Coordinates of C-alpha atoms and ligand atoms in Angstrom, one line a residue:
M1 CA 0.0 0.0 0.0
E2 CA 1.4 3.4 -0.9
K3 CA 2.3 5.5 2.1
K4 CA 0.9 9.0 2.3
M5 CA 2.3 11.7 4.5
E6 CA -1.2 13.0 5.5
D7 CA -1.9 9.5 6.9
I8 CA 1.3 9.6 8.9
V9 CA 0.6 13.1 10.2
S10 CA -2.8 12.1 11.5
F11 CA -1.5 8.7 12.8
A12 CA 1.2 10.6 14.7
K13 CA -1.4 12.7 16.5
R14 CA -4.0 10.0 17.0
R15 CA -1.4 7.7 18.7
G16 CA 0.3 10.3 20.8
F17 CA 3.6 10.8 18.9
V18 CA 3.3 14.4 17.7
Y19 CA 0.8 17.1 18.4
P20 CA 0.5 20.5 16.8
G21 CA 2.0 23.2 19.0
S22 CA -0.4 25.3 21.1
E23 CA -3.3 23.4 19.6
I24 CA -6.0 24.6 22.0
Y25 CA -5.2 28.1 20.9
G26 CA -5.6 27.2 17.2
G27 CA -2.1 25.8 16.6
E28 CA 1.1 27.7 15.7
P29 CA 2.7 27.0 12.3
G30 CA 6.1 25.4 12.5
L31 CA 5.8 24.3 16.1
Y32 CA 5.2 20.8 17.3
D33 CA 5.1 18.9 20.6
F34 CA 6.3 15.4 21.0
G35 CA 3.7 13.3 22.9
P36 CA 4.2 10.4 25.3
Y37 CA 5.2 7.8 22.6
G38 CA 7.0 10.5 20.5
V39 CA 9.3 11.5 23.3
E40 CA 10.3 7.9 23.8
L41 CA 11.0 7.4 20.1
L42 CA 12.9 10.7 20.0
N43 CA 15.0 9.8 23.0
N44 CA 15.8 6.4 21.6
I45 CA 17.0 8.0 18.3
K46 CA 19.1 10.4 20.4
K47 CA 20.6 7.5 22.4
S48 CA 21.5 5.7 19.2
W49 CA 23.1 8.8 17.7
W50 CA 25.1 9.5 20.9
R51 CA 26.3 5.9 21.2
T52 CA 27.5 6.0 17.6
N53 CA 29.1 9.5 17.7
V54 CA 30.4 9.7 21.3
Q55 CA 30.5 6.3 23.1
L56 CA 31.9 4.2 20.3
K57 CA 34.4 6.8 19.1
E58 CA 37.6 7.1 21.1
N59 CA 38.5 10.6 19.8
Y60 CA 35.0 12.2 20.2
V61 CA 33.6 13.9 23.3
G62 CA 30.1 15.3 24.0
L63 CA 28.9 18.8 24.9
D64 CA 25.8 20.6 26.0
S65 CA 26.2 24.4 25.5
A66 CA 23.9 27.2 26.6
M67 CA 21.4 28.4 24.1
F68 CA 21.9 32.1 24.7
K69 CA 25.3 33.3 23.6
D70 CA 27.1 36.6 23.4
P71 CA 25.5 38.4 20.5
K72 CA 28.9 38.8 18.8
V73 CA 28.8 35.1 18.2
W74 CA 26.1 35.6 15.6
V75 CA 28.0 38.4 14.0
A76 CA 31.1 36.3 13.8
S77 CA 29.2 33.4 12.3
G78 CA 27.7 35.6 9.6
H79 CA 24.1 35.1 10.8
V80 CA 23.5 38.7 11.7
G81 CA 24.7 40.1 8.5
G82 CA 23.9 37.3 6.1
F83 CA 21.5 34.7 7.5
A84 CA 18.7 36.1 5.5
D85 CA 16.3 34.7 2.9
P86 CA 15.3 36.9 0.0
L87 CA 11.5 37.0 -0.1
S88 CA 8.9 38.3 -2.4
E89 CA 5.1 38.5 -1.9
C90 CA 2.4 37.8 -4.4
K91 CA 0.6 41.1 -5.0
Q92 CA -2.7 39.2 -5.5
C93 CA -2.9 36.9 -2.5
H94 CA 0.1 37.9 -0.3
T95 CA 1.7 34.5 -0.4
R96 CA 5.4 34.8 0.3
V97 CA 8.0 32.8 -1.6
R98 CA 11.8 32.3 -1.4
V99 CA 13.2 34.2 -4.3
D100 CA 16.4 32.1 -4.7
K101 CA 14.4 28.8 -4.5
E102 CA 11.9 29.9 -7.1
L103 CA 14.6 31.1 -9.4
E104 CA 16.4 27.8 -9.0
K105 CA 13.3 25.9 -10.1
I106 CA 13.3 27.7 -13.4
G107 CA 17.1 27.1 -13.8
V108 CA 18.3 30.5 -12.8
H109 CA 21.0 30.6 -10.1
A110 CA 21.1 33.4 -7.6
D111 CA 24.7 33.6 -6.3
E112 CA 25.1 34.1 -2.5
K113 CA 27.6 36.9 -3.3
M114 CA 25.0 39.0 -5.2
S115 CA 24.1 42.4 -3.7
K116 CA 20.4 43.0 -2.9
E117 CA 20.2 45.2 -6.0
E118 CA 21.6 42.5 -8.3
L119 CA 19.4 39.9 -6.8
N120 CA 16.4 42.1 -7.3
E121 CA 17.3 42.8 -10.9
L122 CA 17.5 39.0 -11.5
W123 CA 14.2 38.5 -9.8
T124 CA 12.4 41.3 -11.8
A125 CA 13.9 40.0 -15.0
N126 CA 12.6 36.5 -14.4
N127 CA 9.6 36.5 -12.1
Q128 CA 6.9 36.7 -14.9
K129 CA 7.8 33.0 -15.4
I130 CA 7.0 32.1 -11.8
K131 CA 3.4 31.3 -10.8
C132 CA 2.2 32.0 -7.3
P133 CA 1.8 28.5 -5.6
T134 CA -1.4 29.7 -4.0
C135 CA -3.3 31.7 -6.7
G136 CA -1.3 31.2 -9.9
A137 CA -0.7 34.9 -10.5
T138 CA 2.6 36.1 -11.7
D139 CA 2.5 39.6 -10.1
W140 CA 5.4 39.9 -7.5
T141 CA 6.7 42.6 -5.2
E142 CA 10.5 43.4 -5.1
A143 CA 12.7 40.9 -3.3
K144 CA 13.4 41.8 0.3
M145 CA 15.9 40.3 2.7
F146 CA 14.3 38.6 5.7
N147 CA 16.6 37.6 8.6
L148 CA 16.0 34.2 10.0
L149 CA 17.4 34.7 13.5
V150 CA 14.9 34.8 16.3
K151 CA 15.4 37.8 18.6
S152 CA 15.0 37.7 22.3
N153 CA 16.0 39.8 25.3
L154 CA 18.3 38.9 28.1
G155 CA 20.2 41.0 30.5
D156 CA 21.5 44.3 29.3
F157 CA 23.2 43.5 26.0
E158 CA 21.0 45.8 24.0
E159 CA 21.3 48.7 26.5
K160 CA 25.1 48.4 26.3
G161 CA 24.7 49.1 22.6
D162 CA 25.4 45.5 21.6
A163 CA 23.3 43.6 19.1
P164 CA 20.2 42.1 20.6
V165 CA 20.5 38.5 21.9
Y166 CA 19.3 35.8 19.6
L167 CA 18.1 32.2 20.0
P168 CA 20.5 29.9 18.2
G169 CA 20.1 29.8 14.5
E170 CA 22.1 26.6 14.5
A171 CA 23.4 24.4 17.3
C172 CA 27.0 24.0 16.2
Q173 CA 28.2 27.4 17.4
G174 CA 28.5 26.2 21.0
I175 CA 31.0 23.6 19.8
Y176 CA 33.3 26.3 18.2
L177 CA 33.0 28.4 21.4
N178 CA 34.1 25.5 23.5
Y179 CA 36.9 24.2 21.3
K180 CA 39.6 25.9 23.4
N181 CA 38.1 24.8 26.7
I182 CA 38.0 21.2 25.5
V183 CA 41.6 21.3 24.2
D184 CA 42.7 22.8 27.5
T185 CA 40.8 20.5 29.8
C186 CA 40.2 17.1 28.1
R187 CA 43.5 15.6 26.8
V188 CA 42.1 15.6 23.3
K189 CA 44.5 15.7 20.3
V190 CA 43.8 16.7 16.7
P191 CA 42.1 14.9 15.0
F192 CA 39.3 15.0 17.6
G193 CA 35.6 15.5 17.4
V194 CA 32.9 17.1 19.6
A195 CA 29.2 16.1 19.4
Q196 CA 26.2 18.0 20.6
I197 CA 22.4 17.8 20.3
G198 CA 20.9 21.3 20.6
K199 CA 17.9 23.4 19.8
A200 CA 17.8 25.7 16.8
F201 CA 15.3 28.4 16.0
R202 CA 14.7 30.0 12.6
N203 CA 12.0 32.4 11.5
E204 CA 11.3 30.2 8.5
I205 CA 9.0 32.1 6.3
S206 CA 6.9 29.2 5.2
P207 CA 7.1 26.4 7.8
R208 CA 5.7 23.3 6.1
N209 CA 5.8 19.6 5.6
F210 CA 5.1 18.7 9.2
L211 CA 8.4 18.2 11.1
F212 CA 10.4 18.9 8.0
R213 CA 10.5 22.7 8.1
C214 CA 9.8 24.0 11.6
R215 CA 10.6 27.3 13.4
E216 CA 12.0 25.4 16.4
F217 CA 13.9 22.2 15.9
E218 CA 16.8 20.2 17.2
Q219 CA 20.1 19.6 15.5
A220 CA 22.5 16.8 16.2
D221 CA 26.0 18.0 15.1
T222 CA 29.5 16.7 15.1
E223 CA 32.6 18.8 14.4
L224 CA 35.8 17.0 13.7
F225 CA 38.9 19.2 14.2
I226 CA 41.6 18.1 11.8
R227 CA 45.1 19.3 10.6
P228 CA 44.8 21.6 7.7
H229 CA 44.5 19.9 4.3
E230 CA 44.0 16.4 5.9
N231 CA 40.4 16.5 4.9
K232 CA 39.9 14.1 2.0
G233 CA 40.1 10.7 3.6
S234 CA 38.3 11.7 6.8
Y235 CA 35.5 13.3 4.9
E236 CA 34.9 10.2 2.8
Q237 CA 35.0 8.1 6.0
M238 CA 32.5 10.5 7.7
K239 CA 30.1 10.2 4.8
K240 CA 30.2 6.5 4.9
E241 CA 29.7 6.3 8.6
R242 CA 26.8 8.6 8.6
M243 CA 25.0 6.7 5.9
E244 CA 25.6 3.4 7.8
W245 CA 23.9 5.0 10.8
W246 CA 20.9 5.9 8.8
V247 CA 20.6 2.4 7.6
S248 CA 20.9 1.1 11.2
L249 CA 17.7 3.0 12.0
G250 CA 15.8 0.4 9.9
I251 CA 15.7 2.6 6.8
A252 CA 15.9 0.8 3.4
P253 CA 19.1 1.9 1.6
E254 CA 17.0 2.6 -1.5
N255 CA 15.2 5.3 0.4
L256 CA 18.5 7.1 1.2
R257 CA 20.9 8.9 -1.1
F258 CA 23.7 11.3 -1.2
K259 CA 23.5 14.6 -3.0
Q260 CA 26.5 16.9 -3.6
H261 CA 25.9 20.7 -3.3
E262 CA 26.3 22.3 -6.7
H263 CA 27.0 25.8 -5.3
L264 CA 29.4 25.9 -2.3
V265 CA 29.6 28.8 0.2
F266 CA 32.8 30.7 -0.4
Y267 CA 34.8 29.1 2.4
A268 CA 33.7 25.5 1.9
N269 CA 35.7 22.7 0.2
D270 CA 32.8 20.3 -0.3
A271 CA 29.3 19.7 1.0
W272 CA 27.0 16.7 0.6
D273 CA 23.5 16.1 1.9
I274 CA 21.9 12.8 2.9
E275 CA 18.4 12.7 1.5
Y276 CA 15.5 10.5 2.5
N277 CA 12.6 9.6 0.3
F278 CA 9.7 11.0 2.3
P279 CA 6.2 9.7 1.5
S280 CA 4.4 12.3 -0.6
Y281 CA 7.3 14.8 -0.6
G282 CA 10.0 12.6 -2.2
F283 CA 13.7 12.9 -1.6
D284 CA 14.8 15.8 0.5
E285 CA 17.7 16.8 2.9
V286 CA 17.9 15.2 6.3
E287 CA 21.6 15.7 7.1
G288 CA 24.4 17.9 5.8
I289 CA 28.1 16.8 5.8
H290 CA 30.3 19.8 5.3
D291 CA 34.0 20.3 4.7
R292 CA 34.4 23.8 6.2
T293 CA 38.1 24.6 6.2
D294 CA 39.3 26.9 9.0
Y295 CA 36.5 29.4 8.5
D296 CA 34.6 28.9 11.8
L297 CA 37.6 29.1 14.2
T298 CA 39.2 31.9 12.2
Q299 CA 36.0 34.0 12.4
H300 CA 35.8 33.5 16.2
M301 CA 39.5 34.2 16.6
E302 CA 39.0 37.5 14.8
H303 CA 35.8 38.6 16.5
S304 CA 36.8 37.5 20.1
G305 CA 40.5 38.4 19.9
V306 CA 41.4 35.0 21.5
D307 CA 44.1 32.9 20.0
L308 CA 42.4 29.6 18.8
N309 CA 45.5 28.1 17.3
Y310 CA 46.2 24.5 18.1
V311 CA 49.7 23.8 19.3
D312 CA 51.1 20.4 18.5
Q313 CA 54.1 20.2 20.8
A314 CA 55.3 16.9 19.5
A315 CA 55.4 18.0 15.9
G316 CA 56.4 21.5 16.7
E317 CA 53.4 22.9 14.8
K318 CA 50.8 25.6 15.4
Y319 CA 47.7 26.0 13.2
V320 CA 44.0 26.8 13.2
P321 CA 42.3 23.4 12.7
W322 CA 40.0 22.7 9.8
I323 CA 36.5 21.4 10.5
L324 CA 34.5 18.5 9.1
E325 CA 30.9 18.8 10.2
T326 CA 27.9 16.6 10.2
S327 CA 24.6 18.4 11.0
M328 CA 21.3 16.4 11.2
G329 CA 17.8 17.7 11.9
M330 CA 16.5 15.5 14.7
G331 CA 12.9 16.2 13.7
R332 CA 13.6 15.3 10.1
C333 CA 15.2 12.1 11.3
F334 CA 12.3 11.3 13.6
L335 CA 9.9 11.8 10.6
A336 CA 12.0 9.6 8.3
V337 CA 12.1 6.8 10.9
L338 CA 8.3 7.1 11.5
S339 CA 7.6 7.2 7.8
E340 CA 9.8 4.2 7.1
A341 CA 8.3 2.1 10.0
Y342 CA 4.7 3.0 9.3
T343 CA 3.1 0.0 7.6
V344 CA -0.5 -0.9 6.8
E345 CA -0.9 -4.7 6.2
K346 CA -3.6 -7.0 5.1
M347 CA -4.0 -9.8 7.5
E348 CA -4.9 -13.4 6.6
D349 CA -8.6 -12.8 7.6
G350 CA -8.7 -9.8 5.2
A351 CA -8.7 -7.2 8.0
E352 CA -6.1 -4.4 8.0
R353 CA -3.6 -3.7 10.7
T354 CA -1.3 -0.8 11.2
V355 CA 2.2 -1.7 12.4
L356 CA 5.2 0.5 13.2
K357 CA 8.0 -1.8 12.2
L358 CA 10.6 0.0 14.3
P359 CA 13.9 -1.7 15.2
E360 CA 13.6 -2.9 18.8
E361 CA 16.2 -0.4 19.9
L362 CA 13.9 2.5 18.8
A363 CA 10.5 1.2 19.9
P364 CA 8.9 3.5 22.5
V365 CA 7.6 0.5 24.5
K366 CA 9.5 -2.7 24.5
Y367 CA 7.0 -5.0 26.3
A368 CA 3.3 -4.8 26.8
V369 CA 1.9 -7.0 29.6
F370 CA -1.7 -8.2 29.6
P371 CA -3.8 -10.3 31.9
L372 CA -5.9 -12.6 29.7
L373 CA -9.0 -11.6 31.6
K374 CA -9.7 -8.3 33.4
N375 CA -12.2 -9.7 35.8
K376 CA -9.9 -12.4 37.3
P377 CA -8.0 -10.7 40.2
E378 CA -5.4 -13.5 40.4
L379 CA -4.5 -13.0 36.7
V380 CA -4.4 -9.2 37.0
E381 CA -2.2 -9.5 40.1
K382 CA 0.2 -11.8 38.4
A383 CA 0.3 -9.6 35.3
R384 CA 1.1 -6.5 37.4
E385 CA 3.9 -8.5 39.0
V386 CA 5.4 -9.3 35.6
Y387 CA 4.9 -5.7 34.4
K388 CA 6.7 -4.4 37.5
K389 CA 9.6 -6.8 37.0
L390 CA 10.1 -6.0 33.3
S391 CA 9.7 -2.2 34.0
Q392 CA 12.9 -2.3 36.0
R393 CA 14.8 -2.7 32.8
Y394 CA 12.6 -1.7 29.9
M395 CA 9.9 0.8 29.0
C396 CA 6.7 -1.3 29.4
E397 CA 3.0 -0.9 29.3
F398 CA 0.2 -2.6 31.2
D399 CA -3.1 -3.1 29.4
D400 CA -6.2 -5.0 30.5
N401 CA -8.7 -3.0 28.4
G402 CA -10.8 -4.8 25.7
N403 CA -10.2 -8.1 24.1
I404 CA -6.7 -9.5 23.5
G405 CA -7.0 -8.9 19.7
K406 CA -7.6 -5.2 20.2
R407 CA -4.8 -4.9 22.7
Y408 CA -2.4 -6.5 20.2
R409 CA -3.6 -4.0 17.5
R410 CA -2.9 -1.1 19.8
Q411 CA 0.6 -2.3 20.5
D412 CA 1.3 -3.0 16.9
E413 CA 0.4 0.6 16.1
I414 CA 3.0 2.0 18.4
G415 CA 5.6 -0.6 17.4
T416 CA 5.9 -2.7 20.6
P417 CA 8.1 -5.7 19.7
K418 CA 6.6 -8.1 22.2
C419 CA 3.3 -8.6 24.0
V420 CA 3.3 -10.8 27.1
V421 CA 0.0 -12.5 28.1
V422 CA -0.6 -13.9 31.6
D423 CA -3.2 -16.7 31.7
F424 CA -4.3 -19.5 34.0
D425 CA -1.3 -21.7 33.0
T426 CA 1.0 -18.9 34.2
L427 CA -0.4 -19.4 37.7
E428 CA 0.4 -23.2 37.4
D429 CA 3.8 -23.3 35.7
G430 CA 5.2 -19.7 35.6
T431 CA 5.1 -19.5 31.8
V432 CA 3.6 -16.7 29.7
T433 CA 2.7 -16.3 26.0
V434 CA 5.0 -14.0 24.1
R435 CA 3.6 -12.7 20.9
D436 CA 5.9 -11.1 18.2
R437 CA 4.8 -7.9 16.5
D438 CA 6.1 -8.6 13.0
T439 CA 5.3 -12.3 12.6
T440 CA 2.4 -12.3 15.1
E441 CA 3.7 -15.8 16.2
Q442 CA 3.2 -16.8 19.8
V443 CA 5.6 -18.8 22.0
R444 CA 5.4 -20.0 25.5
V445 CA 8.3 -18.7 27.7
K446 CA 9.2 -18.9 31.4
I447 CA 8.8 -15.6 33.1
D448 CA 12.4 -15.8 34.4
E449 CA 13.6 -16.1 30.8
L450 CA 11.9 -12.9 29.5
Ligands
ATP501 P1 17.3 23.7 4.1 O1 18.1 23.8 2.9 O2 16.3 22.5 4.1 O3 16.7 25.0 4.7 P2 19.8 23.9 5.5 O4 20.7 23.5 4.4 O5 19.6 25.4 5.8 O6 18.3 23.2 5.3 P3 21.5 23.4 7.7 O7 21.5 24.8 8.1 O8 22.6 22.8 7.0 O9 20.1 23.2 6.8 O10 21.0 22.5 8.9 C1 21.4 21.2 9.1 C2 20.2 20.3 9.2 O11 19.2 20.9 10.1 C3 19.4 20.0 8.0 O12 20.0 19.0 7.2 C4 18.0 19.7 8.5 O13 17.9 18.3 8.8 C5 17.9 20.5 9.7 N1 17.1 21.7 9.5 C6 17.4 22.8 8.9 N2 16.4 23.7 8.9 C7 15.3 23.1 9.5 C8 14.0 23.4 9.8 N3 13.5 24.6 9.5 N4 13.2 22.5 10.4 C9 13.7 21.3 10.7 N5 14.9 20.9 10.5 C10 15.8 21.8 9.9

């Protein structure tokens, strides 16, 4: 059966994975809340990411940096001056579009180095060919730059005449800011990496496609600090490892692909995206892998006045390390995992069942425990005992509501790998029925062997 994103979106809400943000007030575009099963799945993805990128890598360490940063950070990073989307509005229906993206669609490339005037000229010369996605008109306003950083206020930065404070436009800046701290305190030696999962906020002009383009989202980033010019082999290795991790989430390799950036930012050596084939939307970016040279540390060195050179005593060298970066949207990853696992199957009796075929490691609930009958206190008591025991080690759920078939269906929908049923035999011989999510096969197992 063909998967449709609209089904997945309504499933995600119906089964407590993802709710629209501020829903009782009508909902806010680009904001979502992860519900009880959503947060479990999200945390399990994060655990897998952390294990792969920190625990299993001898030369990587973790970090959790503050969201608010000195406003100069965003000047140094180029976000205050340049982190802006060029927008135009349809004069008929006021729909706003990204000028560069619309031009790209008709094969016209807007270079990042263009001045506002040049970009506007290009837009004016070409926009009669671009139809408004909402009303079909081709009547556009001039292109205006729209900064994506989300402003806030904190302390007296603004009163002191500094730039206002911003919420992070990307999570990775905290890593650059702590590079020196980590070198000074953690016995790391180049090449070494730092990993962080952090929130990012962007005034996206048209939040859309569910978790794909939000105004608040999480990024899981790694920055590998390397000797200048020693990028090639490490970069290829990094691409390979990232793709392997995506496959380890249970995603079919044919639904993943690499795409190289055609137009690089001026300081970059190379940039590739990993794309996932989303139901209804098709292939789109889920993670970026960037070869960024010494740009980030050099910028912060200039703006902070602090020497960020790395001193290699043994080799008698001093240099600003280059950076290889991986940057993944956690929400996009969550959506890819959910989309891939979401399955509607025809059963032998002709009925349909919805199953989340998640790898066990990612399943929100690992075991569901049922007493066969709700109205037999001795079964309920025994089942509660089994539930309590398993809960010590795993996320479990207890359910005595409705017939067993319905209870299986509910667990299939949230991807629970095993259901455990306590019946009268359990009271006699200490065995339970364990039913498998994917095969629906049932086996008899001793409680102690669970
Ligand atoms: P796009 O071209 O889709 O706007 P980007 O190239 O600006 O993305 P980066 O700044 O490289 O994205 O961020 C790295 C990752 O962060 C992306 O691969 C994506 O997974 C995630 N990401 C970026 N913007 C958003 C957003 N608005 N909502 C959710 N995830 C996002």
